[in-house]
Amino acid sequence: GFGNAGTNSFSAYLTANQAIANDTYVKVQFNAEFYDPSSVYDHSSNYRFTVPSGGAGRYHFDTMIRIQGFDEEFRIVPYKNGSDFGFVNTKFTTTAQSFSFTAAFDLQLSDSDYIEIYCWHNGGSKSVQGDTSDPILTVFSGFRVS
């Protein structure tokens, strides 16, 4: 059944802009939390979700990243246990506007597996945008499905 659904849930966000170097994979440091009742997300040092002991199962994750205006390619790159396993990307030809990009994914995870969100771009010196007064600019959340 659904006895484990929704457990090990968290929602984290970025409180200030974070520089993202050109053509470099950089971990997004979601450094504050809306909620994390099971303490499964580290918002102060590793900036990652870790499956707790006895928490193996299927998980759903969502992330939204707002990046300062750019005119090239941008990627959201989920990492599992320190390695990327795909990416969501977009490419613009000309723009000076900031944009928000989203990614959602489901994974079967074992105890101690961990998930981090990285991003990459090739549009010069840019920042992922974060703010305490508008905290849903850049967010990362997840929960156990079964």
Short mmCIF file of C-alpha atoms in Angstrom, two decimals:
data_model
loop_
_atom_site.label_atom_id
_atom_site.label_comp_id
_atom_site.label_asym_id
_atom_site.label_seq_id
_atom_site.Cartn_x
_atom_site.Cartn_y
_atom_site.Cartn_z
CA GLY A 1 0.00 0.00 0.00
CA PHE A 2 0.66 3.58 0.58
CA GLY A 3 2.08 3.29 4.10
CA ASN A 4 5.42 4.85 3.14
CA ALA A 5 4.19 7.35 0.57
CA GLY A 6 5.15 10.93 1.38
CA THR A 7 7.72 9.98 4.02
CA ASN A 8 11.27 11.30 3.95
CA SER A 9 9.99 14.50 2.37
CA PHE A 10 11.80 17.82 2.13
CA SER A 11 11.65 21.16 0.34
CA ALA A 12 14.72 23.40 0.17
CA TYR A 13 15.54 26.73 -1.47
CA LEU A 14 18.40 29.10 -2.26
CA THR A 15 18.52 32.29 -0.14
CA ALA A 16 20.91 34.41 -2.26
CA ASN A 17 22.40 34.43 -5.75
CA GLN A 18 25.05 31.78 -6.42
CA ALA A 19 27.71 32.32 -9.09
CA ILE A 20 27.91 29.63 -11.76
CA ALA A 21 31.15 29.64 -13.72
CA ASN A 22 30.99 29.31 -17.50
CA ASP A 23 31.23 25.75 -18.89
CA THR A 24 31.52 24.23 -15.39
CA TYR A 25 29.21 21.83 -13.51
CA VAL A 26 28.38 23.52 -10.18
CA LYS A 27 26.30 22.10 -7.31
CA VAL A 28 23.38 24.35 -6.43
CA GLN A 29 23.57 25.11 -2.71
CA PHE A 30 19.93 25.02 -1.59
CA ASN A 31 20.79 26.42 1.84
CA ALA A 32 17.39 26.84 3.57
CA GLU A 33 14.36 24.63 4.06
CA PHE A 34 10.62 25.07 3.92
CA TYR A 35 10.28 21.68 5.65
CA ASP A 36 12.29 18.54 6.36
CA PRO A 37 10.54 16.57 9.13
CA SER A 38 12.83 13.52 8.83
CA SER A 39 16.09 15.50 8.45
CA VAL A 40 16.87 13.91 5.07
CA TYR A 41 18.22 17.05 3.37
CA ASP A 42 21.53 18.68 4.39
CA HIS A 43 21.09 22.42 3.86
CA SER A 44 24.31 23.53 5.55
CA SER A 45 27.28 21.62 4.12
CA ASN A 46 26.63 18.91 1.50
CA TYR A 47 23.43 20.38 0.03
CA ARG A 48 21.94 16.99 -0.76
CA PHE A 49 19.14 14.57 0.00
CA THR A 50 20.23 11.24 1.56
CA VAL A 51 18.04 8.16 1.92
CA PRO A 52 17.97 7.29 5.63
CA SER A 53 18.45 3.79 7.01
CA GLY A 54 15.32 1.78 6.26
CA GLY A 55 14.15 4.35 3.71
CA ALA A 56 14.90 2.51 0.46
CA GLY A 57 12.15 2.85 -2.14
CA ARG A 58 10.89 4.92 -5.04
CA TYR A 59 11.29 8.68 -4.77
CA HIS A 60 10.03 11.66 -6.72
CA PHE A 61 12.06 14.88 -7.03
CA ASP A 62 11.34 18.33 -8.46
CA THR A 63 13.67 21.26 -8.94
CA MET A 64 13.27 24.74 -10.35
CA ILE A 65 16.27 26.96 -11.02
CA ARG A 66 16.12 30.61 -12.01
CA ILE A 67 19.19 31.83 -13.85
CA GLN A 68 20.25 35.35 -14.67
CA GLY A 69 19.78 36.31 -18.35
CA PHE A 70 21.91 34.45 -20.85
CA ASP A 71 22.03 33.61 -24.53
CA GLU A 72 23.41 30.10 -24.80
CA GLU A 73 22.71 26.64 -23.34
CA PHE A 74 21.64 25.88 -19.74
CA ARG A 75 21.36 22.48 -18.06
CA ILE A 76 19.89 21.13 -14.84
CA VAL A 77 21.94 18.04 -13.97
CA PRO A 78 20.79 15.68 -11.20
CA TYR A 79 23.59 13.67 -9.58
CA LYS A 80 23.12 10.32 -7.84
CA ASN A 81 25.91 9.23 -5.49
CA GLY A 82 28.34 11.73 -7.00
CA SER A 83 27.71 11.02 -10.71
CA ASP A 84 25.40 12.67 -13.19
CA PHE A 85 22.68 10.51 -14.71
CA GLY A 86 21.27 12.81 -17.37
CA PHE A 87 20.22 16.41 -17.75
CA VAL A 88 17.46 18.74 -18.83
CA ASN A 89 18.61 21.51 -21.10
CA THR A 90 17.46 24.47 -23.14
CA LYS A 91 19.16 26.82 -25.57
CA PHE A 92 18.39 30.44 -26.38
CA THR A 93 19.81 32.49 -29.21
CA THR A 94 19.33 36.00 -27.80
CA THR A 95 17.84 37.17 -24.53
CA ALA A 96 18.75 39.32 -21.56
CA GLN A 97 15.89 38.10 -19.39
CA SER A 98 16.10 35.76 -16.42
CA PHE A 99 14.35 32.41 -16.80
CA SER A 100 13.20 29.60 -14.53
CA PHE A 101 13.79 26.00 -15.60
CA THR A 102 12.29 22.90 -14.06
CA ALA A 103 13.09 19.21 -13.91
CA ALA A 104 11.17 16.33 -12.34
CA PHE A 105 12.34 12.74 -12.03
CA ASP A 106 11.64 9.47 -10.21
CA LEU A 107 14.28 7.05 -8.93
CA GLN A 108 14.51 3.75 -7.13
CA LEU A 109 16.93 4.42 -4.27
CA SER A 110 18.69 2.32 -1.66
CA ASP A 111 19.66 3.23 1.90
CA SER A 112 22.45 5.87 1.90
CA ASP A 113 21.98 6.87 -1.77
CA TYR A 114 22.12 10.63 -2.19
CA ILE A 115 20.82 13.13 -4.73
CA GLU A 116 22.30 16.54 -5.57
CA ILE A 117 21.37 19.14 -8.17
CA TYR A 118 24.04 20.66 -10.38
CA CYS A 119 23.73 23.12 -13.21
CA TRP A 120 25.86 24.08 -16.19
CA HIS A 121 25.81 26.84 -18.79
CA ASN A 122 27.99 28.26 -21.52
CA GLY A 123 26.89 31.88 -21.50
CA GLY A 124 29.67 33.74 -19.67
CA SER A 125 29.64 34.64 -15.98
CA LYS A 126 26.12 34.08 -14.58
CA SER A 127 24.28 33.48 -11.31
CA VAL A 128 21.52 31.18 -10.17
CA GLN A 129 19.06 33.47 -8.42
CA GLY A 130 17.95 33.06 -4.82
CA ASP A 131 16.17 35.32 -2.36
CA THR A 132 14.69 35.11 1.14
CA SER A 133 11.77 37.43 0.34
CA ASP A 134 10.91 35.45 -2.81
CA PRO A 135 12.13 31.96 -1.84
CA ILE A 136 10.54 29.97 -4.66
CA LEU A 137 12.97 31.31 -7.29
CA THR A 138 15.29 28.30 -6.93
CA VAL A 139 13.97 25.20 -5.13
CA PHE A 140 14.57 21.46 -4.72
CA SER A 141 12.08 19.03 -3.16
CA GLY A 142 11.39 15.34 -2.93
CA PHE A 143 9.43 12.60 -1.19
CA ARG A 144 9.14 8.83 -1.03
CA VAL A 145 6.47 7.45 -3.36
CA SER A 146 6.52 3.82 -2.21
#
